mmCIF file of C-alpha atoms in Angstrom:
data_model
loop_
_atom_site.group_PDB
_atom_site.id
_atom_site.type_symbol
_atom_site.label_atom_id
_atom_site.label_comp_id
_atom_site.label_asym_id
_atom_site.label_seq_id
_atom_site.Cartn_x
_atom_site.Cartn_y
_atom_site.Cartn_z
ATOM 1 C CA UNK A 264 -35.387 13.235 49.290
ATOM 2 C CA UNK A 265 -34.185 16.805 48.506
ATOM 3 C CA UNK A 266 -30.390 16.114 46.456
ATOM 4 C CA UNK A 267 -30.054 19.955 46.130
ATOM 5 C CA UNK A 268 -30.500 20.305 49.822
ATOM 6 C CA UNK A 269 -27.962 17.584 50.599
ATOM 7 C CA UNK A 270 -25.602 19.068 48.370
ATOM 8 C CA UNK A 271 -25.957 22.312 49.666
ATOM 9 C CA UNK A 272 -25.303 21.178 53.443
ATOM 10 C CA UNK A 273 -22.422 19.197 52.693
ATOM 11 C CA UNK A 274 -21.044 22.051 50.625
ATOM 12 C CA UNK A 275 -21.202 23.898 53.531
ATOM 13 C CA UNK A 276 -19.321 21.085 56.770
ATOM 14 C CA UNK A 277 -16.758 22.820 57.820
ATOM 15 C CA UNK A 278 -13.192 21.223 56.635
ATOM 16 C CA UNK A 279 -11.716 18.457 59.834
ATOM 17 C CA UNK A 280 -8.153 18.767 60.510
ATOM 18 C CA UNK A 281 -6.154 15.968 60.258
ATOM 19 C CA UNK A 282 -5.363 13.586 62.552
ATOM 20 C CA UNK A 283 -1.892 12.720 62.555
ATOM 21 C CA UNK A 284 -0.709 9.498 61.893
ATOM 22 C CA UNK A 285 2.529 7.883 64.097
ATOM 23 C CA UNK A 286 5.220 8.074 63.011
ATOM 24 C CA UNK A 287 6.627 4.463 61.626
ATOM 25 C CA UNK A 288 9.834 2.971 61.359
ATOM 26 C CA UNK A 289 9.171 2.586 57.168
ATOM 27 C CA UNK A 290 8.332 6.805 57.344
ATOM 28 C CA UNK A 291 11.438 7.525 58.830
ATOM 29 C CA UNK A 292 13.610 4.973 56.514
ATOM 30 C CA UNK A 293 11.866 6.634 53.632
ATOM 31 C CA UNK A 294 12.901 10.711 54.820
ATOM 32 C CA UNK A 295 16.690 8.656 55.333
ATOM 33 C CA UNK A 296 16.304 6.964 52.005
ATOM 34 C CA UNK A 297 19.426 9.069 49.862
ATOM 35 C CA UNK A 298 21.425 8.887 52.803
ATOM 36 C CA UNK A 299 21.567 5.722 53.391
ATOM 37 C CA UNK A 300 22.101 4.566 50.160
ATOM 38 C CA UNK A 301 24.706 6.625 49.879
ATOM 39 C CA UNK A 302 26.509 5.286 52.873
ATOM 40 C CA UNK A 303 25.380 1.482 51.539
ATOM 41 C CA UNK A 304 27.145 2.781 47.434
ATOM 42 C CA UNK A 305 29.382 5.403 48.513
ATOM 43 C CA UNK A 306 31.153 5.017 51.982
ATOM 44 C CA UNK A 307 30.808 1.163 51.476
ATOM 45 C CA UNK A 308 29.105 0.548 55.252
ATOM 46 C CA UNK A 309 26.920 -1.926 55.151
ATOM 47 C CA UNK A 310 23.173 -3.478 56.696
ATOM 48 C CA UNK A 311 23.737 -4.195 59.526
ATOM 49 C CA UNK A 312 25.796 -1.574 60.365
ATOM 50 C CA UNK A 313 23.736 1.338 58.723
ATOM 51 C CA UNK A 314 21.638 -0.567 61.228
ATOM 52 C CA UNK A 315 23.224 -0.079 63.942
ATOM 53 C CA UNK A 316 23.388 3.432 63.243
ATOM 54 C CA UNK A 317 20.544 3.675 62.969
ATOM 55 C CA UNK A 318 20.105 1.849 66.822
ATOM 56 C CA UNK A 319 22.581 4.355 67.700
ATOM 57 C CA UNK A 320 19.480 7.169 67.380
ATOM 58 C CA UNK A 321 16.859 5.707 69.232
ATOM 59 C CA UNK A 322 15.741 3.462 66.138
ATOM 60 C CA UNK A 323 15.716 -0.087 66.657
ATOM 61 C CA UNK A 324 16.361 -1.915 63.406
ATOM 62 C CA UNK A 325 17.603 -5.909 61.599
ATOM 63 C CA UNK A 326 18.978 -5.599 58.093
ATOM 64 C CA UNK A 327 16.817 -7.503 56.851
ATOM 65 C CA UNK A 328 14.211 -5.445 57.200
ATOM 66 C CA UNK A 329 16.468 -1.912 56.476
ATOM 67 C CA UNK A 330 17.617 -3.843 53.423
ATOM 68 C CA UNK A 331 13.618 -5.185 52.720
ATOM 69 C CA UNK A 332 12.813 -0.871 53.438
ATOM 70 C CA UNK A 333 15.043 0.124 50.559
ATOM 71 C CA UNK A 334 14.414 -2.053 48.167
ATOM 72 C CA UNK A 335 17.334 -2.752 45.669
ATOM 73 C CA UNK A 336 20.731 -1.575 45.546
ATOM 74 C CA UNK A 337 22.372 -0.700 42.639
ATOM 75 C CA UNK A 338 26.409 -0.412 43.399
ATOM 76 C CA UNK A 339 26.776 1.072 40.137
ATOM 77 C CA UNK A 340 24.543 4.159 42.118
ATOM 78 C CA UNK A 341 25.908 7.367 42.271
ATOM 79 C CA UNK A 342 24.427 9.666 44.313
ATOM 80 C CA UNK A 343 25.774 13.248 45.946
ATOM 81 C CA UNK A 344 22.863 16.075 46.479
ATOM 82 C CA UNK A 345 25.721 18.742 45.445
ATOM 83 C CA UNK A 346 25.734 17.565 42.779
ATOM 84 C CA UNK A 347 26.249 19.994 39.354
ATOM 85 C CA UNK A 348 25.227 20.037 36.347
ATOM 86 C CA UNK A 349 27.516 19.876 33.780
ATOM 87 C CA UNK A 350 28.232 23.481 32.315
ATOM 88 C CA UNK A 351 27.682 22.569 28.231
ATOM 89 C CA UNK A 352 24.306 21.203 28.782
ATOM 90 C CA UNK A 353 21.363 23.469 29.309
ATOM 91 C CA UNK A 354 19.428 23.335 32.706
ATOM 92 C CA UNK A 355 16.327 20.381 32.168
ATOM 93 C CA UNK A 356 13.212 21.962 30.497
ATOM 94 C CA UNK A 357 15.333 24.093 29.036
ATOM 95 C CA UNK A 358 15.428 24.386 25.099
ATOM 96 C CA UNK A 359 18.674 23.709 24.143
ATOM 97 C CA UNK A 360 20.042 27.482 22.308
ATOM 98 C CA UNK A 361 20.614 25.847 18.720
ATOM 99 C CA UNK A 362 17.535 23.211 17.486
ATOM 100 C CA UNK A 363 19.662 19.935 16.446
ATOM 101 C CA UNK A 364 23.076 20.808 17.701
ATOM 102 C CA UNK A 365 25.302 17.864 18.514
ATOM 103 C CA UNK A 366 26.154 17.571 22.086
ATOM 104 C CA UNK A 367 28.826 19.465 23.568
ATOM 105 C CA UNK A 368 32.114 18.425 25.194
ATOM 106 C CA UNK A 369 35.743 18.357 24.348
ATOM 107 C CA UNK A 370 38.661 20.792 23.872
ATOM 108 C CA UNK A 371 37.221 24.319 24.031
ATOM 109 C CA UNK A 372 39.546 24.042 20.847
ATOM 110 C CA UNK A 373 37.586 21.504 19.611
ATOM 111 C CA UNK A 374 34.266 23.572 20.793
ATOM 112 C CA UNK A 375 35.023 26.599 18.615
ATOM 113 C CA UNK A 376 35.951 22.911 15.618
ATOM 114 C CA UNK A 377 32.578 21.653 16.157
ATOM 115 C CA UNK A 378 30.405 25.105 16.283
ATOM 116 C CA UNK A 379 33.127 25.913 12.400
ATOM 117 C CA UNK A 380 31.748 22.986 11.307
ATOM 118 C CA UNK A 381 28.094 23.156 12.556
ATOM 119 C CA UNK A 382 27.722 26.679 11.212
ATOM 120 C CA UNK A 383 28.982 25.316 7.382
ATOM 121 C CA UNK A 384 27.196 22.391 6.952
ATOM 122 C CA UNK A 385 24.198 23.191 4.343
ATOM 123 C CA UNK A 386 20.703 22.283 5.179
ATOM 124 C CA UNK A 387 19.182 19.280 2.952
ATOM 125 C CA UNK A 388 15.798 19.257 1.529
ATOM 126 C CA UNK A 389 13.578 16.785 2.259
ATOM 127 C CA UNK A 390 13.703 13.539 1.074
ATOM 128 C CA UNK A 391 11.155 13.989 -1.400
ATOM 129 C CA UNK A 392 8.816 10.198 -2.310
ATOM 130 C CA UNK A 393 9.360 9.778 -5.834
ATOM 131 C CA UNK A 394 6.515 10.760 -8.101
ATOM 132 C CA UNK A 395 4.224 8.833 -10.696
ATOM 133 C CA UNK A 396 5.412 9.814 -14.205
ATOM 134 C CA UNK A 397 2.263 9.863 -15.417
ATOM 135 C CA UNK A 398 1.352 12.679 -13.039
ATOM 136 C CA UNK A 399 -1.921 11.371 -12.184
ATOM 137 C CA UNK A 400 -2.914 9.897 -8.096
ATOM 138 C CA UNK A 401 -4.086 6.575 -7.816
ATOM 139 C CA UNK A 402 -7.124 5.567 -7.636
ATOM 140 C CA UNK A 403 -9.180 5.106 -4.826
ATOM 141 C CA UNK A 404 -9.649 1.543 -2.680
ATOM 142 C CA UNK A 405 -13.011 0.084 -3.281
ATOM 143 C CA UNK A 406 -14.994 0.994 0.497
ATOM 144 C CA UNK A 407 -15.019 -1.730 3.005
ATOM 145 C CA UNK A 408 -16.513 -1.902 5.454
ATOM 146 C CA UNK A 409 -15.256 -0.344 8.451
ATOM 147 C CA UNK A 410 -13.115 -3.318 9.937
ATOM 148 C CA UNK A 411 -12.362 -5.010 7.350
ATOM 149 C CA UNK A 412 -8.725 -4.714 5.598
ATOM 150 C CA UNK A 413 -9.397 -4.095 2.413
ATOM 151 C CA UNK A 414 -5.276 -3.692 0.055
ATOM 152 C CA UNK A 415 -4.364 -0.849 -2.233
ATOM 153 C CA UNK A 416 -3.669 -2.269 -5.565
ATOM 154 C CA UNK A 417 0.559 -3.056 -6.119
ATOM 155 C CA UNK A 418 1.508 0.243 -8.537
ATOM 156 C CA UNK A 419 3.440 -1.808 -12.280
ATOM 157 C CA UNK A 420 7.062 -2.691 -11.836
ATOM 158 C CA UNK A 421 7.497 0.613 -14.496
ATOM 159 C CA UNK A 422 6.469 2.715 -11.428
ATOM 160 C CA UNK A 423 10.393 2.200 -8.890
ATOM 161 C CA UNK A 424 12.265 1.707 -11.849
ATOM 162 C CA UNK A 425 14.244 5.604 -11.819
ATOM 163 C CA UNK A 426 13.324 7.913 -14.986
ATOM 164 C CA UNK A 427 16.803 8.412 -17.008
#
């Protein structure tokens, strides 16, 4: 078998246009998912009432089937395509203007006080682990075969006492 010739033959095949798949009820319900959930949650329609509205548009579906296609719906969820992000938060994916800044919110006076307090806060140096008073590095544990656990030797209790 000539693999190189077969590879060239496969690479030279023309593109075939995709065959159109007939639209199913589930596809239609999936496209209408957000408006349906909004009608359920925000406007308190029942599945039966929505199934009646859909049947007026030529989509004959039973309420139980509609419920199954939509899946679990959280009654506390609010869906609105008109919702805009709060002005005090940067859009998703953009970094915060001040690294490690506290969340902003509240009245303009509170924001000014918060910004002032944040600017006056001194940055603290990082906490350093306690040092060995002798200044020596602890000995490495003896080498063991890979896959075996070797506990590190314990330090004497005097090592943990703060120096005075």
